[in-house]
Tab-separated table of C-alpha atoms and ligand atoms in Angstrom:
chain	number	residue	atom	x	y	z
A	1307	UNK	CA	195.744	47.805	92.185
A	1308	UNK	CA	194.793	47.681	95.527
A	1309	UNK	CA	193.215	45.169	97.716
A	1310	UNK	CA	190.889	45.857	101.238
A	1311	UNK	CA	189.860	43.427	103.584
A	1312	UNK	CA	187.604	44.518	105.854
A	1313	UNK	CA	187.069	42.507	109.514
A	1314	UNK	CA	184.268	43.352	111.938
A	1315	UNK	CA	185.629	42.471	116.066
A	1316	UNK	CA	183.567	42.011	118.730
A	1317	UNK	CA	185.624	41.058	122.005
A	1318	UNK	CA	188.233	38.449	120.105
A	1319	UNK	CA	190.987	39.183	122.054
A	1320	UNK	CA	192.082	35.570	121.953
A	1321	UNK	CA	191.830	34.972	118.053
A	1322	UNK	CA	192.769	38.699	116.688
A	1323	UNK	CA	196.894	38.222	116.517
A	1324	UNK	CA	196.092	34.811	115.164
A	1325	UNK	CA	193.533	36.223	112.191
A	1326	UNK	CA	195.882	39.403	111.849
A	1327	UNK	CA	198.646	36.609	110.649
A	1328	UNK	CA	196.820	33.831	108.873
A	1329	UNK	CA	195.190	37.117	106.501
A	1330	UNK	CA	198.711	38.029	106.118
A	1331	UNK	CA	199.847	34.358	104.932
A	1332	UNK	CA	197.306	34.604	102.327
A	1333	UNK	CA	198.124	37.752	100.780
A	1334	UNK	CA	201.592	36.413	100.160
A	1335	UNK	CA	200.452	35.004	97.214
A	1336	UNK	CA	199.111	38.318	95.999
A	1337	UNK	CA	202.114	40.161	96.563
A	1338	UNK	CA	201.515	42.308	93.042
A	1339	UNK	CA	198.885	44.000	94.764
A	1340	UNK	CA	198.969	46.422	97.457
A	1341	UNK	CA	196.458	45.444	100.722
A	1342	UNK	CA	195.331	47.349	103.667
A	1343	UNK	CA	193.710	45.552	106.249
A	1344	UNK	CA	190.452	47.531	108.121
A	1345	UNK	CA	189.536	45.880	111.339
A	1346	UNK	CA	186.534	47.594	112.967
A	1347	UNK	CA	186.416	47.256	116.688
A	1348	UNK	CA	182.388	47.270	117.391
A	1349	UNK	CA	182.790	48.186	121.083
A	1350	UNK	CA	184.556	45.333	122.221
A	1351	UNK	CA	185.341	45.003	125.765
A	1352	UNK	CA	187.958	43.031	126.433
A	1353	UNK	CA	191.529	43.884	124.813
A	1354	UNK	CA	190.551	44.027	121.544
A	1355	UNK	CA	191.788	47.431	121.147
A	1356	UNK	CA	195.103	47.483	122.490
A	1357	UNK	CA	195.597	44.457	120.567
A	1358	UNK	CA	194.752	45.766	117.340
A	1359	UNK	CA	196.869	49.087	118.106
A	1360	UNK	CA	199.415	46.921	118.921
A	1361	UNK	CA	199.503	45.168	115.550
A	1362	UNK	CA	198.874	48.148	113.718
A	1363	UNK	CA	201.821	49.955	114.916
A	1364	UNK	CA	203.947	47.078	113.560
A	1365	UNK	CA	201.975	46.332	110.416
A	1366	UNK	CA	201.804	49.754	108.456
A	1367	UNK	CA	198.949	47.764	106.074
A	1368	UNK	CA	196.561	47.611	109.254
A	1369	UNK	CA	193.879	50.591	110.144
A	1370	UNK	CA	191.993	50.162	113.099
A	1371	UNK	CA	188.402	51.921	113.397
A	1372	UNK	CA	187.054	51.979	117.054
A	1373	UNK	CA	183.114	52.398	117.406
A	1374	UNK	CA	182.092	54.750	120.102
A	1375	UNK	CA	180.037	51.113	121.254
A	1376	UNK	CA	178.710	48.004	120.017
A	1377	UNK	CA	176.606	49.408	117.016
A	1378	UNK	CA	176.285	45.116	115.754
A	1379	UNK	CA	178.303	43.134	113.228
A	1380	UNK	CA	176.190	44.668	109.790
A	1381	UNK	CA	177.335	48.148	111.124
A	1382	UNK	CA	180.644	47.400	112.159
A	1383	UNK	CA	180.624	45.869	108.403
A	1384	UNK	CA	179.873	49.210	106.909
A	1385	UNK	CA	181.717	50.865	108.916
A	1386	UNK	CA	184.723	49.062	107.283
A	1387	UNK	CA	183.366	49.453	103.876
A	1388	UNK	CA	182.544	53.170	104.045
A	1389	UNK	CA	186.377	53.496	104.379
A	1390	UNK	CA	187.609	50.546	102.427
A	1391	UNK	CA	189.806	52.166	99.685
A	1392	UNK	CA	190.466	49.245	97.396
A	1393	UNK	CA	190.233	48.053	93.843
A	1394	UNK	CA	188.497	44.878	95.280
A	1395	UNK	CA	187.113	44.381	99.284
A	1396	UNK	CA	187.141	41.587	100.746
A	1397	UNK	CA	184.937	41.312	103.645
A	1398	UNK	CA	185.511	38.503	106.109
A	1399	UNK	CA	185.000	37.333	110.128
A	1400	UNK	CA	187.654	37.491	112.841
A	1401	UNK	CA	186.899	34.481	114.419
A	1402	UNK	CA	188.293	32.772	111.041
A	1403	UNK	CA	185.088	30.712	110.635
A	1404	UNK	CA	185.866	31.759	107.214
A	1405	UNK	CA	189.784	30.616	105.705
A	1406	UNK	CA	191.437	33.738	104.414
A	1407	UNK	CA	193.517	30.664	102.159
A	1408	UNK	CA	190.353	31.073	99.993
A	1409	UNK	CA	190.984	35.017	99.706
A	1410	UNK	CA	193.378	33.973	96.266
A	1411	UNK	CA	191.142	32.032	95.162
A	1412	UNK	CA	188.552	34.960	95.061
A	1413	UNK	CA	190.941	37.431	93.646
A	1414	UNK	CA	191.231	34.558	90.522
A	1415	UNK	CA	187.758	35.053	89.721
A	1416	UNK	CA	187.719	38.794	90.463
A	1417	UNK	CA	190.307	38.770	87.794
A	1418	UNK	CA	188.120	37.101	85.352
A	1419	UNK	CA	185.356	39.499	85.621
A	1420	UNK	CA	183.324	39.040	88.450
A	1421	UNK	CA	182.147	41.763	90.347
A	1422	UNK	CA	180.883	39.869	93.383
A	1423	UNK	CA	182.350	36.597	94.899
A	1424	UNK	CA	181.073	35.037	97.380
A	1425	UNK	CA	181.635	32.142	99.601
A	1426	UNK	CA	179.541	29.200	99.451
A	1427	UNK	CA	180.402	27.029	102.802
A	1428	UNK	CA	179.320	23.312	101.403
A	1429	UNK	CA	179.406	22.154	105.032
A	1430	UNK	CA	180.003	23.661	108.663
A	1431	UNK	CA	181.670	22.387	111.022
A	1432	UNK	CA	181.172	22.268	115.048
A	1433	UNK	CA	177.877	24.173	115.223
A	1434	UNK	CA	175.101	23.181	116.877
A	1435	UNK	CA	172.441	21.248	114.982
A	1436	UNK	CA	169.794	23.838	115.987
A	1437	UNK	CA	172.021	26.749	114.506
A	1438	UNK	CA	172.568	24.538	111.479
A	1439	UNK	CA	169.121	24.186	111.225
A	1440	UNK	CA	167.704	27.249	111.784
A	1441	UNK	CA	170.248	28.746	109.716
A	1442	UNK	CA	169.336	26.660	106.570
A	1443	UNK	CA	165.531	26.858	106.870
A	1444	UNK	CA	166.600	31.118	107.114
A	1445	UNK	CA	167.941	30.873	103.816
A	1446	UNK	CA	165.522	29.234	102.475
A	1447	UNK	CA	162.279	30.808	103.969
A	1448	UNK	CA	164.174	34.122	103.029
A	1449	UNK	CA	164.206	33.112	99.070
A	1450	UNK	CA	160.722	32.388	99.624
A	1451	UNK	CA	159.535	35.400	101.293
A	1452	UNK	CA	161.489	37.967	98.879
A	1453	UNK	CA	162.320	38.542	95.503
A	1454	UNK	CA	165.636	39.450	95.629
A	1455	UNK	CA	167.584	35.952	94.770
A	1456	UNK	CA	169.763	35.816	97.686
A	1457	UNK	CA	172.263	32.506	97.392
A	1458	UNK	CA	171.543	30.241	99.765
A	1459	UNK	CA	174.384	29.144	102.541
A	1460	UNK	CA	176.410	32.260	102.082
A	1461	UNK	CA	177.277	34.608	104.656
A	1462	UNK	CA	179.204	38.343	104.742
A	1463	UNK	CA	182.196	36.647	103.647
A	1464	UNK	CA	182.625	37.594	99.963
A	1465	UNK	CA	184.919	40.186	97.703
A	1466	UNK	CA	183.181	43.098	95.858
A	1467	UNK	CA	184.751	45.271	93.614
A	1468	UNK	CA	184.908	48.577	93.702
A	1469	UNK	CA	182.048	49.437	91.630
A	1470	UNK	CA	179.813	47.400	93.715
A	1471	UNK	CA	181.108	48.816	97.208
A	1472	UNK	CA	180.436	52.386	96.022
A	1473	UNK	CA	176.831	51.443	95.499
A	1474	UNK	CA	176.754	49.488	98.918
A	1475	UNK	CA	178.125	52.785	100.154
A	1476	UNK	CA	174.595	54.770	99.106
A	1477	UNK	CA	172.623	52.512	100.661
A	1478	UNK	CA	171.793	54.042	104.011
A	1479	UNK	CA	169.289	52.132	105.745
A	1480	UNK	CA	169.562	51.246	109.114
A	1481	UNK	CA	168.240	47.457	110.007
A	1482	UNK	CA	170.645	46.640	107.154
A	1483	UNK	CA	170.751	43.181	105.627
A	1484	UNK	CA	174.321	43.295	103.533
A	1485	UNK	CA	173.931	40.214	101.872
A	1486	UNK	CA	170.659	41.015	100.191
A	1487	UNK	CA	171.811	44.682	99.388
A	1488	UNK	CA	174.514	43.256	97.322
A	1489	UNK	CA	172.518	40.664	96.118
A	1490	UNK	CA	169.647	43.887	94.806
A	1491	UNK	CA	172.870	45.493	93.652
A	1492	UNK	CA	172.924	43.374	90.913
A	1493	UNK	CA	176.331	42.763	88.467
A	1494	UNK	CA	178.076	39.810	87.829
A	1495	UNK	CA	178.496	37.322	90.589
A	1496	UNK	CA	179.678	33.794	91.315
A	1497	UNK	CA	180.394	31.521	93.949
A	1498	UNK	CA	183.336	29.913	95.246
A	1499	UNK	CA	182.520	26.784	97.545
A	1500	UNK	CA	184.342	26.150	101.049
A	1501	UNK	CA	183.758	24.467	104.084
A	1502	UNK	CA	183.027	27.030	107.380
A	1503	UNK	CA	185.867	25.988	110.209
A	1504	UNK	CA	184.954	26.132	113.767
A	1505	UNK	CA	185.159	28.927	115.787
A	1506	UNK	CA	188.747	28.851	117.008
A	1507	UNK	CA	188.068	30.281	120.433
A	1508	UNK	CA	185.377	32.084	122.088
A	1509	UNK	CA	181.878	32.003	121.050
A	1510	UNK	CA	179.807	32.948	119.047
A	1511	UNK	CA	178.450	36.849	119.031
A	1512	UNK	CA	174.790	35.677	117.381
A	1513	UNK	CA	172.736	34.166	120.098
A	1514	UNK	CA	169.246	33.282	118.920
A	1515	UNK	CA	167.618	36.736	119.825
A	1516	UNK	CA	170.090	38.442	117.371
A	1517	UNK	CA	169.503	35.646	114.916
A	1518	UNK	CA	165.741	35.880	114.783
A	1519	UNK	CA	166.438	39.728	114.481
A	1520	UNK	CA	168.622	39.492	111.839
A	1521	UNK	CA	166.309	37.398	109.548
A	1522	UNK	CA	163.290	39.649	110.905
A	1523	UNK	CA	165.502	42.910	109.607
A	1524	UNK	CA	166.763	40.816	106.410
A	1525	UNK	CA	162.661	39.536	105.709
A	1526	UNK	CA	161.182	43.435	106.464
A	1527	UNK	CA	163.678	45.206	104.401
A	1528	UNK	CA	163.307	42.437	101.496
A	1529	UNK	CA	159.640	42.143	101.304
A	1530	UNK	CA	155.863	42.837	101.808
A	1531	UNK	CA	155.120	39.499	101.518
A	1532	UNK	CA	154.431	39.237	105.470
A	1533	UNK	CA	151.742	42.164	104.950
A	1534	UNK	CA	150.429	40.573	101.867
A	1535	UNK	CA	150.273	37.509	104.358
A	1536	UNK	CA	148.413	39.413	107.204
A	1537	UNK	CA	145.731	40.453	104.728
A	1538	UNK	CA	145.319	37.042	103.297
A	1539	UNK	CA	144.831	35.805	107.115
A	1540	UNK	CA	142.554	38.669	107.376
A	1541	UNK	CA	140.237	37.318	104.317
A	1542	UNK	CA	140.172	33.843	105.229
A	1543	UNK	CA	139.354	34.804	108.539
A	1544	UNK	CA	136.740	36.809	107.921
A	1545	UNK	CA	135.421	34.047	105.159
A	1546	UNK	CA	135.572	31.761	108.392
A	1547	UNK	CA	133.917	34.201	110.488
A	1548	UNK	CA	131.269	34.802	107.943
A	1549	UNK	CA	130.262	30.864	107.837
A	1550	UNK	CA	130.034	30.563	111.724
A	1551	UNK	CA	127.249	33.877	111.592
A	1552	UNK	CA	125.375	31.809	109.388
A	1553	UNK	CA	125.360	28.959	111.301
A	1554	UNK	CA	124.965	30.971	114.682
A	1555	UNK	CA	121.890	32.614	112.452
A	1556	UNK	CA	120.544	29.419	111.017
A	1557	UNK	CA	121.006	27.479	114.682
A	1558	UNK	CA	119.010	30.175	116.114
A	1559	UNK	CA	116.154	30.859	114.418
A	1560	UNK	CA	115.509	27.057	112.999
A	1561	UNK	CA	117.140	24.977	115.712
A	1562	UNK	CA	116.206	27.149	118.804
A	1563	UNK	CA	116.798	23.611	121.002
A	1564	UNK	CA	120.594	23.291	120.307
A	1565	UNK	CA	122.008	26.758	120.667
A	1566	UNK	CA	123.197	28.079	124.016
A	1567	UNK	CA	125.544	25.019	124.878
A	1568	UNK	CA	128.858	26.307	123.472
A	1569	UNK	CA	131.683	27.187	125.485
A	1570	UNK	CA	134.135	25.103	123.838
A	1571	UNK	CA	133.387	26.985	120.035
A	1572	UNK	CA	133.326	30.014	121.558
A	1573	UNK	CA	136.530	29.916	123.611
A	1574	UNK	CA	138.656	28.604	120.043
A	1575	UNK	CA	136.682	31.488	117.952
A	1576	UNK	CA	137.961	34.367	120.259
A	1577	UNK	CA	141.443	32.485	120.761
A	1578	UNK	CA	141.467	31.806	117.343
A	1579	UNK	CA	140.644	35.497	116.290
A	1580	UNK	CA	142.614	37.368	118.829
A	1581	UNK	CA	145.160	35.745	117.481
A	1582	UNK	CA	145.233	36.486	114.147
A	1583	UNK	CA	145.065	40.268	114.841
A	1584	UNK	CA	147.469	40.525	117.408
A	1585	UNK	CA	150.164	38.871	115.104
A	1586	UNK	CA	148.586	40.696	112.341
A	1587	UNK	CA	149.163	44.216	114.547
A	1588	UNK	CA	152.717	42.700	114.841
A	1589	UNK	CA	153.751	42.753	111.229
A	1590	UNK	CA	152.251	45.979	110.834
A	1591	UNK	CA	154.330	46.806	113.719
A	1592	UNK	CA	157.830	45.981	112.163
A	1593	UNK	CA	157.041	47.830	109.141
A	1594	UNK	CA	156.036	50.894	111.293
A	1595	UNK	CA	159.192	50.392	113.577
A	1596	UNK	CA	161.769	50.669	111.018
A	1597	UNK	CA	159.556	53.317	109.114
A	1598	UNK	CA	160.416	54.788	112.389
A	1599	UNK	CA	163.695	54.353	112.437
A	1600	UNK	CA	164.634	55.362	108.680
A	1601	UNK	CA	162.608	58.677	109.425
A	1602	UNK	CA	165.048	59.669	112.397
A	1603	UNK	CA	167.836	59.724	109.618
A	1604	UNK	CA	170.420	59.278	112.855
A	1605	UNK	CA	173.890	58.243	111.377
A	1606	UNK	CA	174.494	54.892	110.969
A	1607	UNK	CA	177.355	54.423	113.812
A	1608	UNK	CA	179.814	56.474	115.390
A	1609	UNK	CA	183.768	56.541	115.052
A	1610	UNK	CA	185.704	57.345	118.588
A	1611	UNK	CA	189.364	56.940	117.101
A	1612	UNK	CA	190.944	56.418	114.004
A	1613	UNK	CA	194.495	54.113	114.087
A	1614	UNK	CA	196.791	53.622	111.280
A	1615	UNK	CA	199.960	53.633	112.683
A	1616	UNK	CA	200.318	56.401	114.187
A	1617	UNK	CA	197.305	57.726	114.553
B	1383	UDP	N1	180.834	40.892	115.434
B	1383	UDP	C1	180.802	42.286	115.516
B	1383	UDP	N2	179.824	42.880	116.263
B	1383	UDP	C2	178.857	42.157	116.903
B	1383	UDP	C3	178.883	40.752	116.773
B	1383	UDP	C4	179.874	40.158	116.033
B	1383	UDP	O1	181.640	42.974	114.951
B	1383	UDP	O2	178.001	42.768	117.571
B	1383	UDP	C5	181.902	40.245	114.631
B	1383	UDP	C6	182.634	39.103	115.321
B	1383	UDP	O3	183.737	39.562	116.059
B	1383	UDP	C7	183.051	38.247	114.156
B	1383	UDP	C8	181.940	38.434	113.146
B	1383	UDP	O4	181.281	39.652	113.520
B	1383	UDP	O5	184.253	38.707	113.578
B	1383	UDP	C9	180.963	37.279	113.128
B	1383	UDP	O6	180.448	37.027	114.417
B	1383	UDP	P1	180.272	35.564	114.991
B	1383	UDP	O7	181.426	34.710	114.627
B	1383	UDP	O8	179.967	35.680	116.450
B	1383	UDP	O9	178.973	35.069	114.215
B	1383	UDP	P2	178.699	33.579	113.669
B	1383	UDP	O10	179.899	33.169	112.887
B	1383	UDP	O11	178.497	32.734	114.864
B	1383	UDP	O12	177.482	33.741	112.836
B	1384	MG	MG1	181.710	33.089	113.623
């Protein structure tokens, strides 16, 4: 039996060695299984590489994949998976927000059937309260806005067996959302609880602009319910619309003496309205976009070098 662990790096020069040996310490315990370690560099910039070439030409376990750029952390992820040859893959950050001490614990309840575990972080630590809070009312709005049942607080760090990373592997779809795929993907799954570290050093790769991407990509590729939203905006507005003719109508031709004053209701009925179909035309827009985008069929990312050792 065979265990992967996959780890997406983006510029972590100063934490890589560090994660290369705490991952290391964990599999100790697990010595009756074989391990290869995957770390995808996603176009990092700083020495990234060399590190990782460095460690992989002592550690025979390690394979480095090197993106041609920085194709994003959900690519760099399946990047790692497409190549991930293991009984069980366990996918988890560099920056070890995530302990690998929990990867045994995992493996336990791999052992007892599961086909998906996932981490559950109970609390986490030095973020900021707007990340903590965006992040949570993400989750949540997500399990509104989709039907998939996507656990809440959980992030890419989980283990998948075999079974379920083959499937993973014929999904193809570009603004990928990994959690939610595996989530669709179905099988048994459970939950092991931990509390997400700090970052050890540097910070983090998410700002909010690839946040509110991410849970625009993870909502889209989930759901119609924003469409089935637009439309019910559409009805009520028109409903709305429909009452002011009527009073427009009745003002006129009853009350001739108050019509004409009006700036005020006229100013919030075109605000008002332009609004509602310019975000409509938005929503409309993301589903076109990444119609747009699946249609191209480009590949997903692009591999400059392979490392495993040698080479
Ligand atoms: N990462 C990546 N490509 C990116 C951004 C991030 O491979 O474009 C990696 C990063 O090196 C880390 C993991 O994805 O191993 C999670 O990123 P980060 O810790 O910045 O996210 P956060 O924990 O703040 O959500
Ligand atoms: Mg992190």
């Amino acid at each position: 039996m065979r265990l992967s662990i996959v780890i997406p790096v983006y510029c972590e020069e100063m934490l890589i060695e560090q994660c290369h040996a705490r991952i290391k310490k964990a599999l100790e315990s697990l010595s009756k299984y074989e391990h290869e370690i995957i770390f995808v560099n996603d176009g990092s910039t700083d020495q990234t590489l060399t590190i990782l070439k460095n460690i992989s030409s002592n550690d025979p376990s390690v394979r480095v994949v090197s993106l041609s750029r920085n194709f994003g952390h959900q690519i760099a992820l399946t990047a790692g998976l497409d190549i991930a040859s293991g009984d069980a893959v366990v996918v988890i950050d560099a920056d070890l927000q995530d302990p690998p001490e929990l990867i045994p614990e995992m493996i336990k309840k791999w052992e007892e059937g599961y086909k998906v575990v996932y981490a559950q972080r109970t609390k986490r630590k030095g973020e900021t309260r707007f990340k903590l809070w965006t992040a949570s009312l993400f989750y949540r709005f997500m399990r509104k806005m989709t039907d998939v049942n996507i656990p809440v607080d959980t992030g890419d760090f989980r283990l998948m067996d075999k079974k379920v990373v083959d499937h993973l592997r014929s999904f193809r779809e570009r603004s990928r959302f990994i959690r939610g795929i595996v989530s669709w993907i179905g099988f048994k799954q459970t939950a092991v609880e931990y509390v997400r570290e700090e970052r050890l050093n540097g910070e983090t790769k998410y700002p909010f602009r690839k946040m509110l991407k991410f849970a625009i990509d993870g909502i889209t590729s989930f759901s119609h319910k924003p469409l089935k939203m637009a439309l019910t905006m559409g009805i009520v507005s028109t409903t709305v619309g429909l009452l002011l003719i009527c009073y427009a109508l009745i003002s006129k031709l009853f009350f001739t003496q108050t019509t004409l004053s009006g700036w005020t209701s006229l100013l919030l009925v075109v605000v008002f309205f332009g609004g509602i179909q310019l975000s409509t035309i938005g929503i409309i827009g993301e589903y076109i976009a990444r119609i747009y985008d699946e249609t191209k069929q480009r590949p997903l990312y692009i591999v400059e070098e392979e490392w495993n050792g040698k080479h």
